[in-house]
CSV table of C-alpha atoms in Angstrom, one decimal:
chain,number,residue,atom,x,y,z
A,1,GLN,CA,43.0,-34.4,5.7
A,2,ALA,CA,40.1,-36.4,3.5
A,3,GLN,CA,36.6,-34.0,3.9
A,4,PHE,CA,33.4,-35.5,2.6
A,5,VAL,CA,30.4,-33.4,2.6
A,6,ALA,CA,26.9,-35.0,2.3
A,7,SER,CA,23.6,-33.4,1.1
A,8,GLY,CA,20.5,-33.4,-0.8
A,9,GLY,CA,18.6,-35.1,2.2
A,10,GLY,CA,15.5,-33.6,3.8
A,11,TRP,CA,11.8,-34.5,4.8
A,12,VAL,CA,9.5,-36.5,2.7
A,13,GLN,CA,6.3,-38.8,3.0
A,14,PRO,CA,6.7,-42.8,2.3
A,15,GLY,CA,7.6,-43.9,-1.5
A,16,GLY,CA,8.9,-40.5,-2.4
A,17,SER,CA,12.8,-39.8,-3.6
A,18,LEU,CA,15.2,-38.0,-2.8
A,19,ARG,CA,18.7,-37.7,-4.6
A,20,LEU,CA,22.3,-37.2,-2.4
A,21,SER,CA,25.4,-36.3,-3.9
A,22,CYS,CA,29.1,-37.1,-2.3
A,23,SER,CA,32.0,-35.1,-2.9
A,24,ALA,CA,35.6,-34.6,-0.9
A,25,SER,CA,38.9,-32.9,-1.4
A,26,GLY,CA,42.1,-34.8,0.5
A,27,ILE,CA,41.3,-37.1,-1.7
A,28,ASN,CA,41.8,-38.3,-5.3
A,29,PHE,CA,38.2,-38.8,-6.0
A,30,GLY,CA,38.5,-40.5,-8.6
A,31,ASP,CA,40.6,-43.1,-7.8
A,32,SER,CA,39.0,-44.2,-4.9
A,33,ALA,CA,36.4,-46.1,-3.5
A,34,ILE,CA,33.0,-44.5,-2.4
A,35,VAL,CA,30.9,-45.7,0.0
A,36,TRP,CA,27.0,-44.4,1.4
A,37,TYR,CA,26.8,-45.3,5.1
A,38,ARG,CA,24.3,-44.0,7.3
A,39,GLN,CA,23.0,-43.8,10.8
A,40,PRO,CA,18.9,-44.5,11.9
A,41,PRO,CA,18.1,-42.9,15.1
A,42,ARG,CA,19.6,-44.8,18.0
A,43,LYS,CA,21.2,-47.0,16.0
A,44,GLN,CA,24.9,-47.7,14.7
A,45,ARG,CA,26.1,-46.0,11.7
A,46,GLU,CA,25.2,-49.1,8.6
A,47,PHE,CA,26.9,-49.9,5.4
A,48,VAL,CA,24.6,-48.2,2.5
A,49,ALA,CA,25.8,-48.8,-0.9
A,50,ARG,CA,29.9,-48.6,-2.4
A,51,VAL,CA,30.6,-47.3,-6.2
A,52,SER,CA,33.9,-48.1,-7.3
A,53,GLY,CA,37.4,-46.2,-8.1
A,54,GLY,CA,38.4,-44.8,-11.9
A,55,THR,CA,35.6,-46.4,-14.5
A,56,GLY,CA,33.3,-46.7,-11.2
A,57,THR,CA,31.5,-49.7,-12.6
A,58,THR,CA,31.3,-52.1,-10.1
A,59,LYS,CA,28.5,-51.5,-7.3
A,60,THR,CA,27.2,-52.2,-4.3
A,61,ILE,CA,24.3,-52.4,-2.1
A,62,ALA,CA,23.2,-52.6,1.3
A,63,ASP,CA,20.2,-56.0,1.0
A,64,ALA,CA,17.6,-53.3,2.8
A,65,VAL,CA,17.9,-50.3,0.4
A,66,LYS,CA,18.1,-52.8,-2.9
A,67,GLY,CA,16.1,-52.3,-5.6
A,68,ARG,CA,15.3,-49.2,-4.6
A,69,PHE,CA,18.8,-47.1,-4.1
A,70,ALA,CA,21.1,-46.6,-6.7
A,71,ILE,CA,24.5,-45.5,-6.9
A,72,TYR,CA,26.7,-44.1,-9.4
A,73,ARG,CA,29.2,-41.1,-10.6
A,74,ASP,CA,28.7,-38.0,-11.7
A,75,ILE,CA,31.4,-37.9,-13.7
A,76,ALA,CA,30.9,-34.5,-14.8
A,77,ARG,CA,30.7,-32.9,-11.2
A,78,ASN,CA,32.3,-35.0,-9.7
A,79,THR,CA,30.8,-36.4,-7.6
A,80,VAL,CA,28.8,-39.6,-6.5
A,81,ARG,CA,24.9,-39.5,-6.5
A,82,LEU,CA,22.9,-41.8,-4.1
A,83,GLN,CA,19.1,-41.8,-6.3
A,84,MET,CA,16.8,-43.1,-3.1
A,85,ASP,CA,13.0,-43.8,-4.2
A,86,ASP,CA,10.2,-45.3,-2.5
A,87,LEU,CA,11.5,-44.4,0.7
A,88,GLU,CA,10.4,-45.5,3.7
A,89,PRO,CA,10.3,-44.7,7.8
A,90,ASP,CA,13.0,-47.2,8.1
A,91,ASP,CA,15.1,-45.1,5.7
A,92,THR,CA,15.4,-42.3,8.3
A,93,ALA,CA,18.8,-41.5,9.0
A,94,VAL,CA,22.0,-39.1,9.3
A,95,TYR,CA,23.9,-40.4,5.3
A,96,TYR,CA,27.5,-40.6,5.7
A,97,CYS,CA,29.5,-40.8,2.9
A,98,ASN,CA,33.4,-41.7,3.0
A,99,VAL,CA,36.2,-44.4,1.6
A,100,ASP,CA,35.9,-47.8,2.3
A,101,ILE,CA,35.4,-48.4,6.3
A,102,HIS,CA,38.8,-49.1,7.8
A,103,LEU,CA,40.2,-46.0,5.5
A,104,VAL,CA,37.4,-43.9,7.7
A,105,ARG,CA,39.5,-40.7,9.3
A,106,ASP,CA,36.9,-38.3,9.6
A,107,TRP,CA,32.8,-39.1,9.2
A,108,GLY,CA,32.3,-35.4,8.9
A,109,GLN,CA,29.3,-34.0,8.6
A,110,GLY,CA,26.5,-36.1,7.1
A,111,THR,CA,22.4,-35.1,5.5
A,112,GLN,CA,19.1,-36.1,7.4
A,113,VAL,CA,17.2,-38.4,5.4
A,114,THR,CA,13.3,-38.1,7.5
A,115,VAL,CA,10.5,-40.4,5.7
A,116,SER,CA,6.9,-39.8,6.7
A,117,SER,CA,4.1,-39.4,7.0
């Protein structure tokens, strides 16, 4: 039932920034924890960041992106954002947003982020 749309990807040079957006239907978006995942080329999908439901005050960031990425709820737009700064080539991946892993039923279509010179 739940459908997730990740958007905002693109190509940037190393050191650049992007801000991804996540929206969803079929769930209580505001009350659900929302998670960003990514799948680099030739690698398995991995966890990136999580924001809790409700007030969204509890956040978890993967070690690989800690200090460079931030997750937050944009209440006015009913979206969850992933602010990505100081991007590195290893950040190149398809980025997906969804719910906690044990609740995922359909990954949908992610958004491509490419970091290269």
